[in-house]
Amino acid sequence: MTDRLKGKRALITAAGQGIGRATAEMFIAEGAEVFATDVNADLLTGLDCETHALDVRDDASVAKGIARAQPNVLFNCAGFVHHGTILDTTDADWDFGFDLNVRSMLRTIQAALPIMLEQGGGSIINMSSALGSIIGGPNRFVYGATKAAVIGITKSVAIDYIKQGIRCNAICPGTVESPSWHDRVRALGEQLGSQEEAMKQFVARQPMGRVAKATEIAALATYLASDESAFTTGHPHIIDGGWSGQ
Ligand code: NAD
């Protein structure tokens, strides 16, 4: 590893497992000062950086974490996959999905932007998905709507602050191996009566014949956090193993 993130102070949400944790580890290896956060602080054990409990659904928790970190890089990774069609969706499902996947970013960006502006710049990275406005997927009504909204937030913040050294990009992964993905495979397996068939169906969505490793998404987040990506802002960066590119 090199020092691609030397001088960066990065706050990462949902860094306890999956893509968030892989990114925290890569940011640390690349020389960033990392503030790894998660609603479940126990999951942050073992990370070689400052760690904090932070619930992205709680205004006070977000304000406290951001004030402490004083970040010039913000990786909004927290998100949740709701399973179901529009007719399966309750008001509570919709509200929870939008609060965790979208309103969370309003909270973190509103808290971090003034700090970044004062420092003369910063990079905001928002976790979206290939699934949503890039490509549709079955039983992902709330999820797809929230991840499409993330792209809207990203473009809006990017254009409003482009002259002040702020960049804002979104990451749109295909299917990525993570603890919650394994839960989703297990749930489908129970429905189909075969874990093997469930795994086959998830993998079949990816033309490469495999799902992504969390480190492959972390590598994109590292690029977007670094000055190597200085000329990119306002974009959904698709990293989906060819899923939406066919
Ligand atoms: P994951 O779903 O396995 O882990 C999610 C983490 O979020 C957990 O550590 C959990 O404690 C934390 N979390 C939950 N609620 C929180 C809250 N209120 N505040 C702070 N943290 C909270 O991890 P993953 O699958 O790598 O997903 C990470 C992000 O990537 C999500 O936004 C997800 O939608 C997105 N994504 C995942 C995939 C995939 O296939 N895994 C694909 C595209 C996008």
GROMACS .gro file of C-alpha atoms and ligand atoms in nm:
model
  290
    1MET     CA    1   0.000   0.000   0.000
    2THR     CA    2   0.104   0.362  -0.051
    3ASP     CA    3   0.015   0.690   0.120
    4ARG     CA    4  -0.266   0.784  -0.117
    5LEU     CA    5  -0.480   0.913   0.171
    6LYS     CA    6  -0.215   1.093   0.373
    7GLY     CA    7  -0.365   1.408   0.526
    8LYS     CA    8  -0.722   1.279   0.495
    9ARG     CA    9  -0.946   1.262   0.800
   10ALA     CA   10  -1.221   1.020   0.711
   11LEU     CA   11  -1.543   0.948   0.892
   12ILE     CA   12  -1.707   0.623   0.779
   13THR     CA   13  -2.056   0.514   0.879
   14ALA     CA   14  -2.147   0.145   0.912
   15ALA     CA   15  -1.779   0.051   0.936
   16GLY     CA   16  -1.850  -0.253   1.154
   17GLN     CA   17  -1.881  -0.506   0.873
   18GLY     CA   18  -1.906  -0.554   0.497
   19ILE     CA   19  -1.808  -0.271   0.262
   20GLY     CA   20  -1.774  -0.014   0.543
   21ARG     CA   21  -1.524  -0.225   0.734
   22ALA     CA   22  -1.324  -0.317   0.423
   23THR     CA   23  -1.307   0.053   0.341
   24ALA     CA   24  -1.197   0.150   0.691
   25GLU     CA   25  -0.914  -0.105   0.667
   26MET     CA   26  -0.807   0.020   0.323
   27PHE     CA   27  -0.824   0.388   0.425
   28ILE     CA   28  -0.604   0.311   0.729
   29ALA     CA   29  -0.356   0.120   0.511
   30GLU     CA   30  -0.342   0.416   0.271
   31GLY     CA   31  -0.246   0.660   0.547
   32ALA     CA   32  -0.578   0.825   0.637
   33GLU     CA   33  -0.675   0.918   0.989
   34VAL     CA   34  -0.994   0.714   1.018
   35PHE     CA   35  -1.295   0.759   1.247
   36ALA     CA   36  -1.476   0.431   1.207
   37THR     CA   37  -1.836   0.439   1.329
   38ASP     CA   38  -2.128   0.200   1.349
   39VAL     CA   39  -2.456   0.181   1.540
   40ASN     CA   40  -2.318  -0.139   1.689
   41ALA     CA   41  -1.985  -0.033   1.840
   42ASP     CA   42  -1.893  -0.394   1.926
   43LEU     CA   43  -1.849  -0.463   1.554
   44LEU     CA   44  -1.570  -0.204   1.537
   45THR     CA   45  -1.340  -0.415   1.752
   46GLY     CA   46  -1.006  -0.487   1.590
   47LEU     CA   47  -0.992  -0.181   1.367
   48ASP     CA   48  -0.663   0.005   1.411
   49CYS     CA   49  -0.813   0.356   1.434
   50GLU     CA   50  -1.042   0.571   1.647
   51THR     CA   51  -1.385   0.406   1.673
   52HIS     CA   52  -1.720   0.547   1.787
   53ALA     CA   53  -2.078   0.436   1.822
   54LEU     CA   54  -2.277   0.645   1.573
   55ASP     CA   55  -2.641   0.591   1.477
   56VAL     CA   56  -2.707   0.761   1.144
   57ARG     CA   57  -3.079   0.779   1.236
   58ASP     CA   58  -3.009   1.000   1.536
   59ASP     CA   59  -2.937   1.373   1.489
   60ALA     CA   60  -2.744   1.412   1.814
   61SER     CA   61  -2.531   1.103   1.754
   62VAL     CA   62  -2.437   1.224   1.404
   63ALA     CA   63  -2.360   1.579   1.522
   64LYS     CA   64  -2.137   1.450   1.802
   65GLY     CA   65  -1.942   1.209   1.578
   66ILE     CA   66  -1.884   1.461   1.300
   67ALA     CA   67  -1.781   1.736   1.543
   68ARG     CA   68  -1.524   1.504   1.692
   69ALA     CA   69  -1.388   1.373   1.361
   70GLN     CA   70  -1.369   1.711   1.176
   71PRO     CA   71  -1.359   1.510   0.852
   72ASN     CA   72  -1.239   1.615   0.509
   73VAL     CA   73  -1.365   1.279   0.378
   74LEU     CA   74  -1.712   1.147   0.460
   75PHE     CA   75  -1.816   0.798   0.350
   76ASN     CA   76  -2.190   0.751   0.399
   77CYS     CA   77  -2.201   0.372   0.387
   78ALA     CA   78  -2.494   0.285   0.616
   79GLY     CA   79  -2.793   0.132   0.444
   80PHE     CA   80  -3.058  -0.138   0.468
   81VAL     CA   81  -3.222  -0.370   0.211
   82HIS     CA   82  -3.599  -0.397   0.241
   83HIS     CA   83  -3.746  -0.702   0.063
   84GLY     CA   84  -4.077  -0.659  -0.120
   85THR     CA   85  -4.284  -0.509  -0.399
   86ILE     CA   86  -4.485  -0.185  -0.376
   87LEU     CA   87  -4.789  -0.385  -0.258
   88ASP     CA   88  -4.589  -0.548   0.020
   89THR     CA   89  -4.468  -0.211   0.150
   90THR     CA   90  -4.611  -0.054   0.465
   91ASP     CA   91  -4.572   0.311   0.561
   92ALA     CA   92  -4.335   0.195   0.834
   93ASP     CA   93  -4.114   0.008   0.580
   94TRP     CA   94  -4.101   0.317   0.359
   95ASP     CA   95  -4.024   0.553   0.647
   96PHE     CA   96  -3.756   0.325   0.794
   97GLY     CA   97  -3.587   0.271   0.455
   98PHE     CA   98  -3.581   0.641   0.374
   99ASP     CA   99  -3.466   0.738   0.722
  100LEU     CA  100  -3.173   0.495   0.725
  101ASN     CA  101  -3.071   0.509   0.358
  102VAL     CA  102  -3.147   0.872   0.268
  103ARG     CA  103  -3.226   1.106   0.557
  104SER     CA  104  -2.909   0.978   0.725
  105MET     CA  105  -2.714   1.150   0.447
  106LEU     CA  106  -2.899   1.478   0.505
  107ARG     CA  107  -2.787   1.453   0.869
  108THR     CA  108  -2.423   1.367   0.804
  109ILE     CA  109  -2.371   1.603   0.509
  110GLN     CA  110  -2.538   1.897   0.688
  111ALA     CA  111  -2.304   1.837   0.981
  112ALA     CA  112  -1.984   1.776   0.781
  113LEU     CA  113  -2.014   2.031   0.499
  114PRO     CA  114  -1.951   2.346   0.707
  115ILE     CA  115  -1.636   2.180   0.847
  116MET     CA  116  -1.517   2.087   0.497
  117LEU     CA  117  -1.593   2.436   0.364
  118GLU     CA  118  -1.391   2.590   0.644
  119GLN     CA  119  -1.100   2.358   0.557
  120GLY     CA  120  -1.126   2.458   0.190
  121GLY     CA  121  -1.255   2.129   0.053
  122GLY     CA  122  -1.352   1.771   0.101
  123SER     CA  123  -1.480   1.453  -0.059
  124ILE     CA  124  -1.822   1.309   0.018
  125ILE     CA  125  -1.892   0.953  -0.093
  126ASN     CA  126  -2.249   0.827  -0.078
  127MET     CA  127  -2.341   0.459  -0.093
  128SER     CA  128  -2.606   0.404  -0.358
  129SER     CA  129  -2.651   0.083  -0.558
  130ALA     CA  130  -2.662  -0.038  -0.917
  131LEU     CA  131  -3.013  -0.143  -0.818
  132GLY     CA  132  -3.247   0.156  -0.824
  133SER     CA  133  -3.211   0.412  -1.101
  134ILE     CA  134  -2.938   0.220  -1.290
  135ILE     CA  135  -3.115  -0.119  -1.313
  136GLY     CA  136  -3.435  -0.262  -1.162
  137GLY     CA  137  -3.446  -0.571  -0.946
  138PRO     CA  138  -3.732  -0.786  -0.812
  139ASN     CA  139  -3.860  -0.718  -0.459
  140ARG     CA  140  -3.651  -0.408  -0.407
  141PHE     CA  141  -3.921  -0.137  -0.419
  142VAL     CA  142  -3.821   0.065  -0.112
  143TYR     CA  143  -3.452  -0.012  -0.153
  144GLY     CA  144  -3.444   0.094  -0.520
  145ALA     CA  145  -3.631   0.417  -0.445
  146THR     CA  146  -3.392   0.508  -0.163
  147LYS     CA  147  -3.080   0.432  -0.366
  148ALA     CA  148  -3.213   0.642  -0.657
  149ALA     CA  149  -3.266   0.928  -0.410
  150VAL     CA  150  -2.903   0.899  -0.303
  151ILE     CA  151  -2.795   0.978  -0.659
  152GLY     CA  152  -3.016   1.290  -0.653
  153ILE     CA  153  -2.858   1.404  -0.326
  154THR     CA  154  -2.513   1.341  -0.470
  155LYS     CA  155  -2.568   1.547  -0.784
  156SER     CA  156  -2.728   1.832  -0.593
  157VAL     CA  157  -2.450   1.863  -0.334
  158ALA     CA  158  -2.186   1.829  -0.607
  159ILE     CA  159  -2.320   2.115  -0.818
  160ASP     CA  160  -2.394   2.350  -0.527
  161TYR     CA  161  -2.040   2.328  -0.384
  162ILE     CA  162  -1.828   2.257  -0.691
  163LYS     CA  163  -1.661   2.599  -0.674
  164GLN     CA  164  -1.569   2.555  -0.308
  165GLY     CA  165  -1.353   2.246  -0.336
  166ILE     CA  166  -1.620   1.997  -0.235
  167ARG     CA  167  -1.664   1.681  -0.439
  168CYS     CA  168  -1.960   1.449  -0.394
  169ASN     CA  169  -1.984   1.111  -0.567
  170ALA     CA  170  -2.196   0.800  -0.532
  171ILE     CA  171  -2.092   0.436  -0.547
  172CYS     CA  172  -2.332   0.195  -0.719
  173PRO     CA  173  -2.228  -0.164  -0.655
  174GLY     CA  174  -2.379  -0.482  -0.787
  175THR     CA  175  -2.410  -0.772  -0.545
  176VAL     CA  176  -2.137  -0.772  -0.283
  177GLU     CA  177  -2.047  -1.046  -0.038
  178SER     CA  178  -2.119  -0.917   0.315
  179PRO     CA  179  -2.288  -1.045   0.632
  180SER     CA  180  -2.626  -0.897   0.536
  181TRP     CA  181  -2.596  -1.044   0.185
  182HIS     CA  182  -2.546  -1.388   0.338
  183ASP     CA  183  -2.864  -1.323   0.545
  184ARG     CA  184  -3.052  -1.240   0.223
  185VAL     CA  185  -2.929  -1.558   0.053
  186ARG     CA  186  -3.032  -1.759   0.361
  187ALA     CA  187  -3.382  -1.603   0.359
  188LEU     CA  188  -3.430  -1.678  -0.012
  189GLY     CA  189  -3.297  -2.031   0.045
  190GLU     CA  190  -3.561  -2.091   0.311
  191GLN     CA  191  -3.828  -1.963   0.071
  192LEU     CA  192  -3.704  -2.185  -0.215
  193GLY     CA  193  -3.624  -2.481   0.007
  194SER     CA  194  -3.266  -2.486  -0.123
  195GLN     CA  195  -2.969  -2.277  -0.015
  196GLU     CA  196  -2.783  -2.389  -0.324
  197GLU     CA  197  -3.058  -2.261  -0.555
  198ALA     CA  198  -3.070  -1.928  -0.368
  199MET     CA  199  -2.696  -1.879  -0.409
  200LYS     CA  200  -2.726  -1.972  -0.777
  201GLN     CA  201  -2.999  -1.709  -0.832
  202PHE     CA  202  -2.800  -1.430  -0.667
  203VAL     CA  203  -2.483  -1.516  -0.857
  204ALA     CA  204  -2.675  -1.548  -1.186
  205ARG     CA  205  -2.753  -1.173  -1.173
  206GLN     CA  206  -2.383  -1.103  -1.215
  207PRO     CA  207  -2.261  -1.177  -1.572
  208MET     CA  208  -1.910  -1.241  -1.435
  209GLY     CA  209  -2.047  -1.545  -1.256
  210ARG     CA  210  -1.949  -1.421  -0.911
  211VAL     CA  211  -2.043  -1.150  -0.665
  212ALA     CA  212  -1.803  -0.872  -0.563
  213LYS     CA  213  -1.565  -0.881  -0.271
  214ALA     CA  214  -1.607  -0.592  -0.027
  215THR     CA  215  -1.245  -0.495  -0.092
  216GLU     CA  216  -1.327  -0.431  -0.458
  217ILE     CA  217  -1.579  -0.166  -0.353
  218ALA     CA  218  -1.339  -0.031  -0.090
  219ALA     CA  219  -1.084   0.027  -0.368
  220LEU     CA  220  -1.332   0.255  -0.548
  221ALA     CA  221  -1.409   0.440  -0.224
  222THR     CA  222  -1.035   0.487  -0.173
  223TYR     CA  223  -0.999   0.636  -0.520
  224LEU     CA  224  -1.292   0.873  -0.460
  225ALA     CA  225  -1.148   0.980  -0.123
  226SER     CA  226  -0.805   1.045  -0.271
  227ASP     CA  227  -0.682   1.337  -0.478
  228GLU     CA  228  -0.641   1.099  -0.772
  229SER     CA  229  -1.013   1.150  -0.833
  230ALA     CA  230  -0.986   1.532  -0.817
  231PHE     CA  231  -1.162   1.574  -1.155
  232THR     CA  232  -1.471   1.367  -1.077
  233THR     CA  233  -1.780   1.489  -0.895
  234GLY     CA  234  -2.156   1.447  -0.914
  235HIS     CA  235  -2.146   1.095  -1.056
  236PRO     CA  236  -2.287   0.756  -0.979
  237HIS     CA  237  -1.980   0.528  -1.012
  238ILE     CA  238  -2.110   0.190  -1.124
  239ILE     CA  239  -1.914  -0.116  -1.007
  240ASP     CA  240  -2.142  -0.409  -1.076
  241GLY     CA  241  -1.953  -0.685  -1.258
  242GLY     CA  242  -2.127  -0.597  -1.583
  243TRP     CA  243  -2.481  -0.635  -1.440
  244SER     CA  244  -2.618  -0.311  -1.588
  245GLY     CA  245  -2.378  -0.291  -1.881
  246GLN     CA  246  -2.520  -0.570  -2.100
  247NAD     P1  247  -2.403  -0.496   0.588
  247NAD     O1  248  -2.543  -0.470   0.542
  247NAD     O2  249  -2.365  -0.638   0.609
  247NAD     O3  250  -2.374  -0.415   0.723
  247NAD     C1  251  -2.444  -0.299   0.750
  247NAD     C2  252  -2.380  -0.227   0.866
  247NAD     O4  253  -2.461  -0.110   0.892
  247NAD     C3  254  -2.376  -0.306   0.997
  247NAD     O5  255  -2.247  -0.299   1.053
  247NAD     C4  256  -2.478  -0.234   1.086
  247NAD     O6  257  -2.448  -0.239   1.224
  247NAD     C5  258  -2.470  -0.092   1.031
  247NAD     N1  259  -2.589  -0.011   1.060
  247NAD     C6  260  -2.718  -0.050   1.058
  247NAD     N2  261  -2.798   0.050   1.099
  247NAD     C7  262  -2.716   0.156   1.126
  247NAD     C8  263  -2.739   0.285   1.176
  247NAD     N3  264  -2.864   0.328   1.205
  247NAD     N4  265  -2.634   0.368   1.194
  247NAD     C9  266  -2.507   0.325   1.167
  247NAD     N5  267  -2.479   0.202   1.121
  247NAD    C10  268  -2.583   0.118   1.102
  247NAD     O7  269  -2.301  -0.424   0.488
  247NAD     P2  270  -2.297  -0.417   0.329
  247NAD     O8  271  -2.380  -0.526   0.269
  247NAD     O9  272  -2.154  -0.403   0.292
  247NAD    O10  273  -2.375  -0.282   0.295
  247NAD    C11  274  -2.317  -0.154   0.315
  247NAD    C12  275  -2.381  -0.053   0.221
  247NAD    O11  276  -2.361  -0.094   0.087
  247NAD    C13  277  -2.533  -0.037   0.238
  247NAD    O12  278  -2.568   0.099   0.219
  247NAD    C14  279  -2.589  -0.121   0.124
  247NAD    O13  280  -2.718  -0.081   0.083
  247NAD    C15  281  -2.485  -0.094   0.017
  247NAD     N6  282  -2.483  -0.195  -0.089
  247NAD    C16  283  -2.461  -0.327  -0.055
  247NAD    C17  284  -2.463  -0.422  -0.157
  247NAD    C18  285  -2.443  -0.569  -0.126
  247NAD    O14  286  -2.473  -0.653  -0.213
  247NAD     N7  287  -2.393  -0.606  -0.009
  247NAD    C19  288  -2.485  -0.383  -0.289
  247NAD    C20  289  -2.506  -0.248  -0.318
  247NAD    C21  290  -2.504  -0.154  -0.216
   0.00000   0.00000   0.00000
